[in-house]
XYZ file of C-alpha atoms in Angstrom:
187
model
C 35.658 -6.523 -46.228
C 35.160 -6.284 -49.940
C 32.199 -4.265 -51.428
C 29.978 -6.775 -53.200
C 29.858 -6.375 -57.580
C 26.764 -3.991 -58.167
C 24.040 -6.266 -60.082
C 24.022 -6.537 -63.345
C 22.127 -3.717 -65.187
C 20.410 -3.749 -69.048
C 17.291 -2.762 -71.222
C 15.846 -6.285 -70.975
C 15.784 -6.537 -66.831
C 18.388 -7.423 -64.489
C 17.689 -10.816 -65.513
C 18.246 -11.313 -68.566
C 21.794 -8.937 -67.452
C 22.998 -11.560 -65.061
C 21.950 -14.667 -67.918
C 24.893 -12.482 -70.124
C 26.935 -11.233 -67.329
C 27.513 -14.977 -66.168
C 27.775 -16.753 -70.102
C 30.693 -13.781 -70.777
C 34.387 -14.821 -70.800
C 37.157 -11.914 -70.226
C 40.269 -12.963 -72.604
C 42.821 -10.543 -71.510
C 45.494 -9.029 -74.248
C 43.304 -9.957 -77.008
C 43.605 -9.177 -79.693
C 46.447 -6.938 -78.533
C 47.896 -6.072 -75.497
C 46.111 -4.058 -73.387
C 42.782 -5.065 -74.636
C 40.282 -6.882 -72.771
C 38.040 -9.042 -75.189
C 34.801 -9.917 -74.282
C 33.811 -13.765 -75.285
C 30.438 -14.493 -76.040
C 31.077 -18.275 -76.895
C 30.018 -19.361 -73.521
C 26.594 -17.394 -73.996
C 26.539 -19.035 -77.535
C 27.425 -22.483 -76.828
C 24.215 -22.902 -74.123
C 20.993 -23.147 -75.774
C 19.193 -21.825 -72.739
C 21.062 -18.520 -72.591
C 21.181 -18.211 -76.311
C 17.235 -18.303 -77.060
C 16.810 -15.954 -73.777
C 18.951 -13.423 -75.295
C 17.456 -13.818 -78.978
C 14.055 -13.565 -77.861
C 15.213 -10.399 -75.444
C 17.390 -8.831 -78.228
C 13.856 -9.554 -80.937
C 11.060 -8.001 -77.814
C 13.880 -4.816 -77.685
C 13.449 -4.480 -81.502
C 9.525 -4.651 -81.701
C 9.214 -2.247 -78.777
C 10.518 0.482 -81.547
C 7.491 -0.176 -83.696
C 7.666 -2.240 -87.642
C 10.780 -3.643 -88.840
C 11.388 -5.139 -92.182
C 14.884 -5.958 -91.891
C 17.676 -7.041 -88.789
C 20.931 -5.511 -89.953
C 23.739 -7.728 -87.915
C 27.562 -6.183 -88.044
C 30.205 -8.684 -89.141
C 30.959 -10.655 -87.620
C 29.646 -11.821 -84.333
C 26.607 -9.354 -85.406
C 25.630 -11.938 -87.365
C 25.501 -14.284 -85.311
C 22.681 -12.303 -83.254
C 20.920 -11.294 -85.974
C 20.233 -13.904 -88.065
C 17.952 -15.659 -85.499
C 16.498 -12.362 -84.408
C 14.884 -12.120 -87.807
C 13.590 -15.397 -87.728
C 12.459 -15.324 -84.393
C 10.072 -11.394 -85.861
C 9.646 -13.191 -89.293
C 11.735 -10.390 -91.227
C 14.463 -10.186 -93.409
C 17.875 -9.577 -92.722
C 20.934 -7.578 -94.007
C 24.566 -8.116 -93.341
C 27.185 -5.245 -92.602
C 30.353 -6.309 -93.793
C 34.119 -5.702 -93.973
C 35.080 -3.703 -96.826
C 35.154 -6.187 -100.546
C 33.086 -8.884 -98.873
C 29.946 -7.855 -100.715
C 28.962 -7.989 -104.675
C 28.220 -4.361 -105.987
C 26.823 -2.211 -105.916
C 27.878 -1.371 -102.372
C 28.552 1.895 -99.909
C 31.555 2.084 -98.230
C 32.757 3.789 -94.915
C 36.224 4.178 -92.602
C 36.009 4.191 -88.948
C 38.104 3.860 -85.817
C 37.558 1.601 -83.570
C 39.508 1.078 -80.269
C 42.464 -0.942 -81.503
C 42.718 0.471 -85.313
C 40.625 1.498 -87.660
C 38.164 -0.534 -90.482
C 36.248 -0.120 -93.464
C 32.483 -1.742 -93.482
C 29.625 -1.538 -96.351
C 25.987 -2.108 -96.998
C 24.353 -2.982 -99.965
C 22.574 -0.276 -101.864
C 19.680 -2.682 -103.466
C 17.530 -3.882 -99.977
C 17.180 -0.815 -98.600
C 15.827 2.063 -99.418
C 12.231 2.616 -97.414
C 13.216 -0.302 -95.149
C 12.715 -0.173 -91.474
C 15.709 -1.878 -89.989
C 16.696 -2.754 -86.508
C 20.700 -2.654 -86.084
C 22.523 -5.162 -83.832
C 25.714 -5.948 -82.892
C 27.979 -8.091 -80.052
C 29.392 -5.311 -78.140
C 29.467 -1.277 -78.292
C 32.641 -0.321 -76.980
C 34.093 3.042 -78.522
C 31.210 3.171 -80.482
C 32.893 3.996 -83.911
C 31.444 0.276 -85.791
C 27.873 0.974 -85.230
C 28.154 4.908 -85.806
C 29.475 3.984 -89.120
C 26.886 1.239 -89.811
C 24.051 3.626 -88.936
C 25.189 6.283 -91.209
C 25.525 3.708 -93.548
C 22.084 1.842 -93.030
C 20.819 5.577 -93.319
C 23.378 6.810 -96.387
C 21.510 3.614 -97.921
C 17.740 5.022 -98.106
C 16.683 2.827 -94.767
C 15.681 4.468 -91.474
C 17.432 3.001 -88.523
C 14.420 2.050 -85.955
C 16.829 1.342 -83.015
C 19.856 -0.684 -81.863
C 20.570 -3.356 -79.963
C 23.687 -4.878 -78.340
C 24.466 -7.693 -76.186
C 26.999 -5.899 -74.175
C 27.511 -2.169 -73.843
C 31.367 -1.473 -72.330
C 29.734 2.365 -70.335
C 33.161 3.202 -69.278
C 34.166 3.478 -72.750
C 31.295 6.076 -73.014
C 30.552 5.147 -76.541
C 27.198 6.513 -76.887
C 28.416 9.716 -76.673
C 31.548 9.833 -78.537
C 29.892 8.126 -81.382
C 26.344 10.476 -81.088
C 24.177 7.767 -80.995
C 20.847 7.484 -79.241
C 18.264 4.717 -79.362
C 20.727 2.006 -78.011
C 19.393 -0.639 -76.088
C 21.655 -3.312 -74.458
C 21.293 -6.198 -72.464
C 24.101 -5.603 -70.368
C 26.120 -2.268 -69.445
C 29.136 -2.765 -67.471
């Protein structure tokens, strides 16, 4: 007899964990071998699912108090983001790979689990901004340890963060340092 899959666990309810568990699609050996990529396009393409995990992702940001702006990591950050703004009535500020954005900008390296990148902020939205970070996944945890410091290095204070997915048995919290992530799903 097999042991049964524990349920699905998050910050937003089991729920709202088995609404993303069940919308996820493993693609293995992508984008290299070895690596198990998480597809949110199911989640995406179902309107249902979508606005449940907008609304979730928005209620986790208001629970750590004002926000001005929703700070979404290229790419599929974005993605999340962008509504979640809309949906609180703030603004919102992209992350992005290294050259994508007009000066001036702040730059940092980091390593993430199959290389390493380079992502920036711009320097003119926000200093004294409250911003909530969000992103697709935290795996390793080295992209939104280097946005932070970034959203930070930039003269904003980083109210919390919220992901989609959090991959625990990469233990990214603690290798990057970071505290006040909330996710709707830890596996």
């Amino acid at each position: 007899m097999t042991a049964a899959a524990p349920d699905p666990t998050g910050d937003a309810g089991a729920s709202i964990a088995a609404l993303v568990a069940e919308h996820l699609r493993d693609v293995p050996d992508f984008p290299q071998p070895g690596i198990v990529f998480k597809d949110i396009v199911p989640l995406l393409a179902d309107s249902a699912a979508f606005t449940a995990v907008v609304k979730a992702l928005a209620a986790l940001a208001t629970a750590t108090g004002p926000v001005d702006l929703i700070a979404g990591v290229e790419a599929r950050g974005f993605i999340l983001a962008a509504p979640i703004a809309h949906e609180l009535g703030c603004g919102l500020v992209p992350i992005r790979k290294a050259g994508k954005l007009p000066p001036p900008t702040l730059r940092q390296s980091y390593v993430l689990e199959y290389g390493t990148a380079d992502i920036e902020v711009p320097l003119d939205v926000l200093t004294g901004r409250r911003v909530y970070l969000v992103d697709d996944v935290l795996a390793t945890g080295g992209t939104l340890q280097a946005a932070a410091d970034l959203l930070v290095k930039a003269g904003a204070t980083v109210t919390g963060i919220g992901v989609l997915l959090e991959l625990s048995f990469l233990d990214g919290r603690a290798q990057a340092g970071l505290t006040g992530i909330q996710a709707l799903l830890r596996v």
